[in-house]
mmCIF file of C-alpha atoms in Angstrom:
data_model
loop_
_atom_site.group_PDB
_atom_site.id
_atom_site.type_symbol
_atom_site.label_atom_id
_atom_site.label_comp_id
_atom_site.label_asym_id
_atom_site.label_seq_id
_atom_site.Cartn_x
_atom_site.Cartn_y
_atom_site.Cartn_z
ATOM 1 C CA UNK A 1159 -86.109 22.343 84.128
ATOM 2 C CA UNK A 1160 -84.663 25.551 85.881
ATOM 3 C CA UNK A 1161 -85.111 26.168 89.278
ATOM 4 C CA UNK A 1162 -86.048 29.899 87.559
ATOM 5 C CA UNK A 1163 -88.789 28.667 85.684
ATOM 6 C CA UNK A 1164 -89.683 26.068 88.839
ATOM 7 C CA UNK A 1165 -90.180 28.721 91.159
ATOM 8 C CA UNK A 1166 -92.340 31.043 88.162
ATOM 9 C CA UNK A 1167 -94.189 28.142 87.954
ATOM 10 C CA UNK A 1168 -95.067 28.339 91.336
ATOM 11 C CA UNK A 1169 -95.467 31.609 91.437
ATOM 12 C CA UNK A 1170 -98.163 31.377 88.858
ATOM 13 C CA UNK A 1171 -99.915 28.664 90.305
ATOM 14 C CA UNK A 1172 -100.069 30.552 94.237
ATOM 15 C CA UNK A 1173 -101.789 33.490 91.903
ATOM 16 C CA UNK A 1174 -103.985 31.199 90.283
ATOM 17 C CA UNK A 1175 -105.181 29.451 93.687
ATOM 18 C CA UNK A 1176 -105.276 32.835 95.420
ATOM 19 C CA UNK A 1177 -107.909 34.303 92.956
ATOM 20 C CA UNK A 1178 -109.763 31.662 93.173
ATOM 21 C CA UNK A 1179 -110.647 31.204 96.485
ATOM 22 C CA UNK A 1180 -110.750 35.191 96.851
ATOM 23 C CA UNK A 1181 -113.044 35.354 93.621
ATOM 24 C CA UNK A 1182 -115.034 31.705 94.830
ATOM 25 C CA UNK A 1183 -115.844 33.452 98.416
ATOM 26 C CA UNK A 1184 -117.083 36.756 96.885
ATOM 27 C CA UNK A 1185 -119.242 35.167 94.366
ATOM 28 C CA UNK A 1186 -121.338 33.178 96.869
ATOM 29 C CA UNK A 1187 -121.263 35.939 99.766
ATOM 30 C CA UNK A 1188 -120.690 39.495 97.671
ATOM 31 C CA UNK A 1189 -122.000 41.755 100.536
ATOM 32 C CA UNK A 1190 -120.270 39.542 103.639
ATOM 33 C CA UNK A 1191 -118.280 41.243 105.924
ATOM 34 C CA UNK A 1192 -116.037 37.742 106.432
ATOM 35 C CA UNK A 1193 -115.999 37.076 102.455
ATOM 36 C CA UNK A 1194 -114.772 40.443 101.908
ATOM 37 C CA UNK A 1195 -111.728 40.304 104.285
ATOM 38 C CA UNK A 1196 -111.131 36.633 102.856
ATOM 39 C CA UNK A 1197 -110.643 38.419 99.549
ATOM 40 C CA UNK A 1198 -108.434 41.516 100.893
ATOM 41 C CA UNK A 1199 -106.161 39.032 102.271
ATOM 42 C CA UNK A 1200 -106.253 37.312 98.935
ATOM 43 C CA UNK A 1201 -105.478 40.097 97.565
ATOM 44 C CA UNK A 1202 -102.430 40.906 99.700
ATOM 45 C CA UNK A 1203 -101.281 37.663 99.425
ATOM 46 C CA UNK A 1204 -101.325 38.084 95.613
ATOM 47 C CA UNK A 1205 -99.589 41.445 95.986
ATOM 48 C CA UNK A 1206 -96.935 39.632 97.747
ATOM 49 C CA UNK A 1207 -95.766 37.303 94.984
ATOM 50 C CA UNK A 1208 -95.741 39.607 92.624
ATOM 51 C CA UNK A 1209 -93.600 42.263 94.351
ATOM 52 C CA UNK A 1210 -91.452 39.665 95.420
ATOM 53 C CA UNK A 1211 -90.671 38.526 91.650
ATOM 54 C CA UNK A 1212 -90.178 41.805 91.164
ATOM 55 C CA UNK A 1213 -88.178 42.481 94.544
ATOM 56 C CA UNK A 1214 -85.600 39.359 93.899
ATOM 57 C CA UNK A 1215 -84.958 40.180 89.943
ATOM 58 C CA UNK A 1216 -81.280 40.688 91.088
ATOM 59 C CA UNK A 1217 -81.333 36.799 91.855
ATOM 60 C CA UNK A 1218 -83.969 35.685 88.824
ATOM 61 C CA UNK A 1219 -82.557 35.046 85.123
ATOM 62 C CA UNK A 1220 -83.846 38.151 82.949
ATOM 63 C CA UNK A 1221 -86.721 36.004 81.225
ATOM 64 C CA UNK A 1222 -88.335 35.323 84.019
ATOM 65 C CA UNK A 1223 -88.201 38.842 85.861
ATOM 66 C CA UNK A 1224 -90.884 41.188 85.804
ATOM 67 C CA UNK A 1225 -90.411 45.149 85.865
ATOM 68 C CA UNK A 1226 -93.151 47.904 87.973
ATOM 69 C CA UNK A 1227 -92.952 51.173 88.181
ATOM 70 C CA UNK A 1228 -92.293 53.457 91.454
ATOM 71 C CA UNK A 1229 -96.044 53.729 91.991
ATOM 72 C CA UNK A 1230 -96.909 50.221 91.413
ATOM 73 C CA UNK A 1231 -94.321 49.078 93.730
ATOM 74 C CA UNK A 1232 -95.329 51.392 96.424
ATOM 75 C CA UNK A 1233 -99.209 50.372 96.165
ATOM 76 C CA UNK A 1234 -98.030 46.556 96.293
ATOM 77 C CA UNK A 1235 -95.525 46.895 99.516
ATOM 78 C CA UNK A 1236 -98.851 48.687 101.504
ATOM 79 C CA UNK A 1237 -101.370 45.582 99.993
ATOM 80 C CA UNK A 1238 -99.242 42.765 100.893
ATOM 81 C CA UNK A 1239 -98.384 44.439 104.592
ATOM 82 C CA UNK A 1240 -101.933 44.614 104.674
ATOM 83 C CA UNK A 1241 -102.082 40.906 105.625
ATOM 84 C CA UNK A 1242 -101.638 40.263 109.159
ATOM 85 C CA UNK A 1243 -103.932 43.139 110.182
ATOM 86 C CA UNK A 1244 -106.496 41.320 107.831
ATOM 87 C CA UNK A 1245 -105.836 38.048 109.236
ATOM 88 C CA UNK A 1246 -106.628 39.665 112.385
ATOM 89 C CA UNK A 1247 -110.156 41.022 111.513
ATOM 90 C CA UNK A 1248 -110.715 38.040 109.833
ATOM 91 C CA UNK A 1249 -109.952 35.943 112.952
ATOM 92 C CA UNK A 1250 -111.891 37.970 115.253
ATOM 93 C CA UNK A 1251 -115.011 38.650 112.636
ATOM 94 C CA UNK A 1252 -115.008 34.554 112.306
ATOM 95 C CA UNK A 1253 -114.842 33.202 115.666
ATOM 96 C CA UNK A 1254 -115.228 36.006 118.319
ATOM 97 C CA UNK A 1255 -119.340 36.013 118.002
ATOM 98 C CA UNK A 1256 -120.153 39.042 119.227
ATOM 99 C CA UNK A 1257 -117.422 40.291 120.797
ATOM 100 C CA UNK A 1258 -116.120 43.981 119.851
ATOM 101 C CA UNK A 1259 -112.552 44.230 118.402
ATOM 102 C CA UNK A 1260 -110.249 46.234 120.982
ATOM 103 C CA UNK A 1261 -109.821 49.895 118.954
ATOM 104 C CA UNK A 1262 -106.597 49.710 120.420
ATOM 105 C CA UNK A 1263 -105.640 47.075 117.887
ATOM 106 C CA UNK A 1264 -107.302 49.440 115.154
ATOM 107 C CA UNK A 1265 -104.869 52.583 115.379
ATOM 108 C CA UNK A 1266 -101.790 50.112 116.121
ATOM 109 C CA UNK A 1267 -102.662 48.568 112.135
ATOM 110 C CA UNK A 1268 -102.742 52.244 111.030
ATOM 111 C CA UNK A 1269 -99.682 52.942 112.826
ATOM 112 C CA UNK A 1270 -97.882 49.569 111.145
ATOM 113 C CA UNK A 1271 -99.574 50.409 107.345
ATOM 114 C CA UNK A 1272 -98.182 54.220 107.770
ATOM 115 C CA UNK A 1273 -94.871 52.749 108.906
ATOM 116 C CA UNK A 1274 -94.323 50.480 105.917
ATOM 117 C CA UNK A 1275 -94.530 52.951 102.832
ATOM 118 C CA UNK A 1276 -95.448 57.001 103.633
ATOM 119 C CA UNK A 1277 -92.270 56.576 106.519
ATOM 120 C CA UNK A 1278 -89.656 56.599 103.385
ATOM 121 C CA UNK A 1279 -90.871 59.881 102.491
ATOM 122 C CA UNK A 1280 -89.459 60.962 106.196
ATOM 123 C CA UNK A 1281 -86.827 58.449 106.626
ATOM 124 C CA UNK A 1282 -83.750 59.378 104.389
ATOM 125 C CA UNK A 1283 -81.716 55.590 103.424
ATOM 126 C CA UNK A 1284 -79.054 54.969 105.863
ATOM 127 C CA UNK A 1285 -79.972 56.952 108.663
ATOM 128 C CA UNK A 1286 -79.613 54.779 111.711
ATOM 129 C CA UNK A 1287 -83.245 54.731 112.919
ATOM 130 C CA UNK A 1288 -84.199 53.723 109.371
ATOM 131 C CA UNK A 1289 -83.948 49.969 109.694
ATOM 132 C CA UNK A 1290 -85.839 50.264 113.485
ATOM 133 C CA UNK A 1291 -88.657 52.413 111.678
ATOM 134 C CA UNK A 1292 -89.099 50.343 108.719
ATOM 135 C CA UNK A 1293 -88.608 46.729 109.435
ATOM 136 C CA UNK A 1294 -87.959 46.042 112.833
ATOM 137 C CA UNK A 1295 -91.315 47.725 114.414
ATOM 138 C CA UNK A 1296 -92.998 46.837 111.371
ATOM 139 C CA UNK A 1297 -92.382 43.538 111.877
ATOM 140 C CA UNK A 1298 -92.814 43.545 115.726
ATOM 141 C CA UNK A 1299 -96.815 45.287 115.326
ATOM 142 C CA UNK A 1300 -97.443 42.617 112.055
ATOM 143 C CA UNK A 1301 -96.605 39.967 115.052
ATOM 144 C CA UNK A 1302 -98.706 41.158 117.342
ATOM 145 C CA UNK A 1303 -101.433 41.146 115.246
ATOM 146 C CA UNK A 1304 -101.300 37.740 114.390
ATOM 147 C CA UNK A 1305 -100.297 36.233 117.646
ATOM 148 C CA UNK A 1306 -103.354 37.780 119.079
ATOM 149 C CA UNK A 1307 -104.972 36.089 116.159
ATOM 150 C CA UNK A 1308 -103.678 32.689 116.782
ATOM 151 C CA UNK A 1309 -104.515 33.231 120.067
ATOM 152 C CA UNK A 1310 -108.353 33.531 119.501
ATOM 153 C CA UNK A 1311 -107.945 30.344 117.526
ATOM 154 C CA UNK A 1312 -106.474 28.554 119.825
ATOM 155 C CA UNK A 1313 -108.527 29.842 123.117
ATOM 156 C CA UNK A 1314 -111.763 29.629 121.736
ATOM 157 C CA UNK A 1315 -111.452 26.162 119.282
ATOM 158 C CA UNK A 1316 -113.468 23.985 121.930
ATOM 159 C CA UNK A 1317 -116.114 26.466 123.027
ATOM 160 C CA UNK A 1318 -117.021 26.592 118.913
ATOM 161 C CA UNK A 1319 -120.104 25.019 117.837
ATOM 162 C CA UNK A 1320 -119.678 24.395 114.251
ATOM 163 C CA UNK A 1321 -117.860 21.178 113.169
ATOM 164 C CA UNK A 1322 -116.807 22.460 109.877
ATOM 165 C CA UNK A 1323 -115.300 25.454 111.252
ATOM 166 C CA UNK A 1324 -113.469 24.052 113.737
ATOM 167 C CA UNK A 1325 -111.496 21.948 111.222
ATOM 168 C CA UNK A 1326 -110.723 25.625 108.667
ATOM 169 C CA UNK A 1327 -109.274 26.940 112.492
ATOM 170 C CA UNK A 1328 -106.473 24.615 112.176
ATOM 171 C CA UNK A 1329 -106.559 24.073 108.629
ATOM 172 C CA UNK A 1330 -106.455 27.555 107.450
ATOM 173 C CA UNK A 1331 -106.154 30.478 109.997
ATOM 174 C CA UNK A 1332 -103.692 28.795 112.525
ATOM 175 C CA UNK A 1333 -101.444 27.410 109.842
ATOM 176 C CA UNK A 1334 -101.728 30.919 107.630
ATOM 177 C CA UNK A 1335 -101.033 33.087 110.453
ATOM 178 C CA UNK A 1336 -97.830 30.402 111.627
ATOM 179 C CA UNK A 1337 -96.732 31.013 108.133
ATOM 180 C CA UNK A 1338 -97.417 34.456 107.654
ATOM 181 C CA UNK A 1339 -95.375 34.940 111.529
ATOM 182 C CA UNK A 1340 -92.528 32.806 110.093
ATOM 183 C CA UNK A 1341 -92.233 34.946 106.603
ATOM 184 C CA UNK A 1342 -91.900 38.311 108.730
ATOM 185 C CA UNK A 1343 -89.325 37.407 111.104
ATOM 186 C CA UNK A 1344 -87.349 35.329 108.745
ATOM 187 C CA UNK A 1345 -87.391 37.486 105.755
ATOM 188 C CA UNK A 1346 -87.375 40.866 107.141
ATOM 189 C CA UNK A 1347 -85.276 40.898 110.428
ATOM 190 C CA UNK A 1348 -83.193 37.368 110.621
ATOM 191 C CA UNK A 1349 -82.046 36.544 106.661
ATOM 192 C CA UNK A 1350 -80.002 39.370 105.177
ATOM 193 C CA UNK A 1351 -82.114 40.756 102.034
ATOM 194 C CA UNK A 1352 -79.050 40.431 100.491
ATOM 195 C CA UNK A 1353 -78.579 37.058 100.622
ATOM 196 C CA UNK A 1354 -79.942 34.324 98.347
ATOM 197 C CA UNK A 1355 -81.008 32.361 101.259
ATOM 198 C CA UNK A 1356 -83.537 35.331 101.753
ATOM 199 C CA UNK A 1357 -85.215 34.978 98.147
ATOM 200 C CA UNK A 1358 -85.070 30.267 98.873
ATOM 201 C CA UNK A 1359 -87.207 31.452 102.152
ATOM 202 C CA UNK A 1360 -89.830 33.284 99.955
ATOM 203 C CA UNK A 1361 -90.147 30.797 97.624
ATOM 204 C CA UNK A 1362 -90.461 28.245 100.627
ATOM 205 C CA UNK A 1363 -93.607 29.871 102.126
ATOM 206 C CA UNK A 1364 -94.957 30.739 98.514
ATOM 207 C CA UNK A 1365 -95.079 26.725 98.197
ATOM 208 C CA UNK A 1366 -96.388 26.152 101.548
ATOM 209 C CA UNK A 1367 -99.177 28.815 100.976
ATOM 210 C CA UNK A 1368 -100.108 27.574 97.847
ATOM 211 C CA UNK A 1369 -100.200 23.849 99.113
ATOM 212 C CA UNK A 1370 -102.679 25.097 101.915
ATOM 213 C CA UNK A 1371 -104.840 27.418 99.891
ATOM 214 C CA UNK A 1372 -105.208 24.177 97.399
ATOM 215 C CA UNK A 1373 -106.137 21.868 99.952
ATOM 216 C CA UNK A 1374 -109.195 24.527 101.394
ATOM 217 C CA UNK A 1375 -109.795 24.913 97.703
ATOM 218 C CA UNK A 1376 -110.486 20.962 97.505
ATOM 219 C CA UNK A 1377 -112.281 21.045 100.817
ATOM 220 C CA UNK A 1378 -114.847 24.040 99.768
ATOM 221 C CA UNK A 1379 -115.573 23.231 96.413
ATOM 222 C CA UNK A 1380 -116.409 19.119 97.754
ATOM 223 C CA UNK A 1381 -119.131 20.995 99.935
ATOM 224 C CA UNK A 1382 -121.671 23.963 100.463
ATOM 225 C CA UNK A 1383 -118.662 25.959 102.732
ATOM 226 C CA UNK A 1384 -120.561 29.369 102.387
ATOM 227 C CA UNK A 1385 -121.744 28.790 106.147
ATOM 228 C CA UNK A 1386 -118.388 29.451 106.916
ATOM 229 C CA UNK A 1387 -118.124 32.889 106.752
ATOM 230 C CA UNK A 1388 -121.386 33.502 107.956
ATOM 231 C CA UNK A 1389 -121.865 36.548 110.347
ATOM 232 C CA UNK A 1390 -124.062 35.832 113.288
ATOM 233 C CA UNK A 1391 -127.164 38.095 113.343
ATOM 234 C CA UNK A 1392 -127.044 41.192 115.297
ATOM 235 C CA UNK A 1393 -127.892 41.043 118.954
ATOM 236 C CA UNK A 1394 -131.422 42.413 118.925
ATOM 237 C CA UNK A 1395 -130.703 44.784 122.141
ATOM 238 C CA UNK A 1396 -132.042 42.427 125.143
ATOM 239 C CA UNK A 1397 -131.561 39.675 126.076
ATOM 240 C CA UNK A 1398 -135.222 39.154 126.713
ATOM 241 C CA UNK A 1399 -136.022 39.588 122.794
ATOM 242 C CA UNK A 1400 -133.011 37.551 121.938
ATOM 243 C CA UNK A 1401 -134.776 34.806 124.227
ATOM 244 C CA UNK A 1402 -138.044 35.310 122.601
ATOM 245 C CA UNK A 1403 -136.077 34.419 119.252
ATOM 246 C CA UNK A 1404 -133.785 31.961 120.456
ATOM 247 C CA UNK A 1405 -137.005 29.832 121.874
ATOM 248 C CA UNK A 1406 -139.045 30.418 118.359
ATOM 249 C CA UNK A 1407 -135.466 28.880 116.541
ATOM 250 C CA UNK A 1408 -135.579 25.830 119.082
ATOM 251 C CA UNK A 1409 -139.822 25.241 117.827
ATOM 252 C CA UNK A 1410 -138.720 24.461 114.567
ATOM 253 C CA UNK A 1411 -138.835 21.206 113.029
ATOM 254 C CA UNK A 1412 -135.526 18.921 113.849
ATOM 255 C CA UNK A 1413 -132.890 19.603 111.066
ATOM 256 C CA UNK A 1414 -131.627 16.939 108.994
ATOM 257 C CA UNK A 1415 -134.546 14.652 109.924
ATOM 258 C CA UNK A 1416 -133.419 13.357 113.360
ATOM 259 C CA UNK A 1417 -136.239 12.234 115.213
ATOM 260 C CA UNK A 1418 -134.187 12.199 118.169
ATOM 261 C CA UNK A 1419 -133.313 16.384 118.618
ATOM 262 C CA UNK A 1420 -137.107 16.979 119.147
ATOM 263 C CA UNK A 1421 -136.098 14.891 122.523
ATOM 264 C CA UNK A 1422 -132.891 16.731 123.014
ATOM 265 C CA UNK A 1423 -133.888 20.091 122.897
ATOM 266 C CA UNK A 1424 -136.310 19.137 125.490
ATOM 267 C CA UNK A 1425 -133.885 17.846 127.873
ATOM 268 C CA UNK A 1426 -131.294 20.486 127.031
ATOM 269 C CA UNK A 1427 -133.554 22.989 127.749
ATOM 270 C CA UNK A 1428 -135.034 21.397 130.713
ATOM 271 C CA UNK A 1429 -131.360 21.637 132.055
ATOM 272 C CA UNK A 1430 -130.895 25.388 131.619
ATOM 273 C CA UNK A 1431 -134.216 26.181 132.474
ATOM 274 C CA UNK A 1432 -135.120 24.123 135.103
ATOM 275 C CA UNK A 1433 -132.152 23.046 136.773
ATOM 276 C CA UNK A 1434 -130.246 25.848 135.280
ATOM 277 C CA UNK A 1435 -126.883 23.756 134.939
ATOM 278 C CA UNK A 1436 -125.218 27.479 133.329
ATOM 279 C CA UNK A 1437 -125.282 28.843 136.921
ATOM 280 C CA UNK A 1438 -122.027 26.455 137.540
ATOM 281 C CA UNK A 1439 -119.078 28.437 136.855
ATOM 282 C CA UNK A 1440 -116.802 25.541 135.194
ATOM 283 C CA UNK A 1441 -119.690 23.841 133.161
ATOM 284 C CA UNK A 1442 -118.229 23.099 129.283
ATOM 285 C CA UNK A 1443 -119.837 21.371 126.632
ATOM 286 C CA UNK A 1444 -118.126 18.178 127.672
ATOM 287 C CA UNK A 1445 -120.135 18.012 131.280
ATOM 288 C CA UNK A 1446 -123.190 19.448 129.693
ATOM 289 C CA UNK A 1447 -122.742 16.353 126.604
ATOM 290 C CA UNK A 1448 -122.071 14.120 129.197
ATOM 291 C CA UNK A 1449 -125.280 14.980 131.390
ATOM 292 C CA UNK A 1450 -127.459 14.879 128.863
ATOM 293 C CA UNK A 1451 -126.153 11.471 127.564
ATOM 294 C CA UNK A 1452 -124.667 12.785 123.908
ATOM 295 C CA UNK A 1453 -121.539 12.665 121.894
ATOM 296 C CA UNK A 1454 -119.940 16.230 121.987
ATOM 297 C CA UNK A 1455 -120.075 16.488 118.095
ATOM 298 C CA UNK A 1456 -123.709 15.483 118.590
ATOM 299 C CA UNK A 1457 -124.261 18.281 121.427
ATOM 300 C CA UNK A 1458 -122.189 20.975 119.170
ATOM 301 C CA UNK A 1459 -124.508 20.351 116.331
ATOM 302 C CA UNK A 1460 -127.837 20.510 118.464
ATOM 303 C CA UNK A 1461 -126.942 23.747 119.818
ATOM 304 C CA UNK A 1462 -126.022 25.132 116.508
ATOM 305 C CA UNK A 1463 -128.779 23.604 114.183
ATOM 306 C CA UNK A 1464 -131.549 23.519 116.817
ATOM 307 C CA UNK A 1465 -130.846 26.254 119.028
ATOM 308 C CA UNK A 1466 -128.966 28.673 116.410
ATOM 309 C CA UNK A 1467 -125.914 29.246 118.600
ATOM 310 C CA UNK A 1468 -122.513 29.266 117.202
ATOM 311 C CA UNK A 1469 -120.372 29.145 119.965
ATOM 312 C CA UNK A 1470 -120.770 27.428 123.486
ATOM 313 C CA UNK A 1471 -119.433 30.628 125.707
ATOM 314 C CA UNK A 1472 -121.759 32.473 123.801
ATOM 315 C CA UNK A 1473 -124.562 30.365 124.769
ATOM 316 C CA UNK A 1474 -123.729 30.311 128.617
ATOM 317 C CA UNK A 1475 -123.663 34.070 128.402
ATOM 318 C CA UNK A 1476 -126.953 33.794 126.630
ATOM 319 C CA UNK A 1477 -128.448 32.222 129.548
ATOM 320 C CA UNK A 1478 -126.955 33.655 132.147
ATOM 321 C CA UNK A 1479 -127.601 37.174 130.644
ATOM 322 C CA UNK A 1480 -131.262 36.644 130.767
ATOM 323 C CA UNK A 1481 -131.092 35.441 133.937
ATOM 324 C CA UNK A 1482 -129.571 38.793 135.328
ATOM 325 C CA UNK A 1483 -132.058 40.704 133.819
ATOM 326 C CA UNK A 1484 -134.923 39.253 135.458
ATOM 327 C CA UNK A 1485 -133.231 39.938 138.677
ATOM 328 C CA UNK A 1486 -132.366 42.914 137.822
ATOM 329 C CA UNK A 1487 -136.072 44.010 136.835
ATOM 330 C CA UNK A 1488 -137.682 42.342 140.069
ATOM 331 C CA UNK A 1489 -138.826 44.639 142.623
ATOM 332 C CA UNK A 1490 -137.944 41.904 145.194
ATOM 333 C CA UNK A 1491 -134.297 42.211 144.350
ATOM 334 C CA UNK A 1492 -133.602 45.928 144.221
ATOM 335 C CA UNK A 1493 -131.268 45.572 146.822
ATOM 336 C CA UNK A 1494 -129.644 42.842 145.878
ATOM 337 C CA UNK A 1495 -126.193 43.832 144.789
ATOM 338 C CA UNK A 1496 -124.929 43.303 141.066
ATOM 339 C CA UNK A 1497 -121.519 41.428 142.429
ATOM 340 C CA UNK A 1498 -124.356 38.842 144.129
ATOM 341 C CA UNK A 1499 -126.098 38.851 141.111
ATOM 342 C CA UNK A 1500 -123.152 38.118 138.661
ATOM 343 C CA UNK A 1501 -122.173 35.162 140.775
ATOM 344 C CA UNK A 1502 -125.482 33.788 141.132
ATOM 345 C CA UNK A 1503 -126.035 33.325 137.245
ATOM 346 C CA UNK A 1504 -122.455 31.848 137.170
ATOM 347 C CA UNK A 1505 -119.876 34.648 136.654
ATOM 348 C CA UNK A 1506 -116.638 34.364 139.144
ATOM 349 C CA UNK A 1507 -115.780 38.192 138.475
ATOM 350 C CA UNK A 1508 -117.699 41.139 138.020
ATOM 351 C CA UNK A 1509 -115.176 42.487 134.985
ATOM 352 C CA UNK A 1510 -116.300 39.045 132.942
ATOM 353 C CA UNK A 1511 -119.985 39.657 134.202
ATOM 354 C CA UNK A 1512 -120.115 43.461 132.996
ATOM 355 C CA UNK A 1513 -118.275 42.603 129.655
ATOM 356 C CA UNK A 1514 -120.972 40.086 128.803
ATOM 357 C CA UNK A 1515 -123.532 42.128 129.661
ATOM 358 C CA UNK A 1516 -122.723 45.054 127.938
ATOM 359 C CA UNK A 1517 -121.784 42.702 124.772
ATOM 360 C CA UNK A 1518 -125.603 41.240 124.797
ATOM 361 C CA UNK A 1519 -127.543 44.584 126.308
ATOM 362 C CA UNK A 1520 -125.394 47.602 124.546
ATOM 363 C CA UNK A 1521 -125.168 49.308 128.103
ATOM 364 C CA UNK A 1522 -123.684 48.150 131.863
ATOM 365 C CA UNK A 1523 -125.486 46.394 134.361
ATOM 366 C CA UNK A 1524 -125.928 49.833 136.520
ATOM 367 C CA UNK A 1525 -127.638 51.667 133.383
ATOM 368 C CA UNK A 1526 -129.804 48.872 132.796
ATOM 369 C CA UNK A 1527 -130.613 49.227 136.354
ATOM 370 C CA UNK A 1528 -131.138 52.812 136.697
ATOM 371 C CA UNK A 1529 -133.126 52.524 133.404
ATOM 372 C CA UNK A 1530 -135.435 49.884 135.021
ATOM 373 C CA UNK A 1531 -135.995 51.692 138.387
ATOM 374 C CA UNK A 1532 -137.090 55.023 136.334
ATOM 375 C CA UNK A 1533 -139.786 52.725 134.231
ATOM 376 C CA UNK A 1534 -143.272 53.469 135.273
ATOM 377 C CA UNK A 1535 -144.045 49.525 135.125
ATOM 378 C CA UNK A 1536 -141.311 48.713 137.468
ATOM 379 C CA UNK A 1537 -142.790 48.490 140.483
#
């Protein structure tokens, strides 16, 4: 067998696995947000084989090349450069629960996209800023965007509440985004194009993504992984009505038949209520497993299944949130200043307190104040 028809092989079968996993995502979760950035990256990912059989037909036997024309090529190079910036939204959308994506990040993918294709039509070949403009930045913003997504996977893997999406962290997003660093750097900046070592590279990742995108392929389709690309529900604008929902959630009967959780939730939320153990400003899930006498894994899934949370930071915030506002609404503590107030609920900076608080309440601290002074009830 050819190395040729070894590497179209592959090729094929990186397709094949692609659109499945795109097409298996979209069928169970059309209309989701997460589902529908798993498939655009598909998608790009798909776009980058096949201009890359088409890219390397210099170093492919004639049988096995493919030919595209101008247009098709162009369309292509902008999908498949699509894929960090994707990865990013995708990263963020998964695991940062509620946070807002930095619009900073938002223009900078606009700026990388316009760089890759419309910057030829400015750019004559062989100028010397024309290598800068369209590889080297290129390259250096497509970095960025996934080492700030590797970062959110890394930061944030202990504070997440869901087993099974702990495991596609490492399994899927850290590795793809390792990869997908590797393939810029190595085929765009460090391996000539126009050496062969450049198109053995390609073919190197295109067997390493296909090998992962198989083994999540095996892993979803051996269980029900659509809760995996769930969104969280929207924050319903206070924390007091998020409470109000959060407290009918943890009334409902103990999933998966353990007689036990009726028992936990108790003491959990005789903890947080009570003795309000979120007030301390290093707890983690490991102290607060430990108090209450649980496995982590155990505690993870209580919060989750019981409680409806999806991530632990997000459930201090929760608590601590509420807290503030019924200080912030008491009479009795109208002078009390908001730096006092953000440390006594467990914050160590006011810039962490504010950023929570406007994540959970829409608006800052001081409107919420000045909102609740001007209330006729507030008295």
């Amino acid at each position: 067998m050819s190395a040729d028809f070894a590497f179209l092989v592959i090729d094929a079968f990186a397709v094949l696995a692609m659109v499945l996993i795109g097409v298996q995502y979209l069928w169970l979760l059309p209309a989701n947000r997460n589902a529908q950035l798993l498939g655009l990256l598909c998608l790009a990912a798909v776009s980058h084989i096949v201009l890359g059989r088409f890219q390397y037909g210099y170093w492919i036997s004639e049988p096995f090349q493919i030919a595209l024309p101008t247009v098709a090529e162009s369309v292509l190079n902008v999908l498949r450069n699509t894929a960090p910036g994707v990865f990013l939204f995708l990263s963020h959308s998964m695991l940062r629960d509620g946070k807002r994506l930095p619009r900073t990040l938002l223009v900078l993918f606009f700026v990388q996209l316009i760089l890759e294709e419309p910057i030829h039509l400015l750019v004559s070949p062989g100028v010397p800023a024309e290598w800068l403009l369209t590889e080297f930045t290129p390259t250096l913003l497509q970095s960025l965007f996934l080492g700030w997504g590797i970062f959110w996977i890394v930061a944030e893997w202990r504070s997440d509440l869901i087993e099974a999406r702990r495991g596609v962290r490492l399994l899927f997003l850290l590795v793809f985004g390792v990869t997908m660093l590797m393939a810029g750097w190595l085929q765009r900046v460090v391996v000539p194009v126009s050496e062969i070592e450049n198109y053995y590279v390609h073919m190197f990742l295109i067997a390493v993504y296909t090998l992962l995108v198989c083994v999540v392929l095996v892993r979803t389709l051996a269980r029900d992984s659509a809760h995996l690309l769930e969104i969280p529900a929207a924050n319903p604008g206070t924390a007091m009505g998020d409470l109000a929902s959060r407290d009918a959630q943890s009334r409902r009967p103990a999933a998966r038949g353990d007689a036990e959780s009726p028992r936990m939730v108790e003491a959990l939320q005789r903890l947080l209520n009570v003795e309000r153990v979120y007030r301390r400003p290093k707890i983690s899930i490991r102290s607060l497993a430990d108090e209450i006498g649980l496995p982590e894994y155990r505690l993870r899934r209580l919060i989750h299944e019981e409680l409806g949370f999806r991530n632990f930071n997000a459930f201090m915030h929760h608590y601590r949130i509420r807290e503030a506002c019924e200080m912030l609404s008491d009479p009795d503590q109208a002078r009390t200043p908001i730096l006092t107030i953000a440390l006594t609920v467990g914050y160590q900076s006011i810039n962490t307190f504010n950023r929570a608080f406007r994540d959970i309440i829409s608006e800052t601290p001081s409107t919420f104040l000045s909102s609740t002074l001007e209330s006729p009830d507030y008295k």
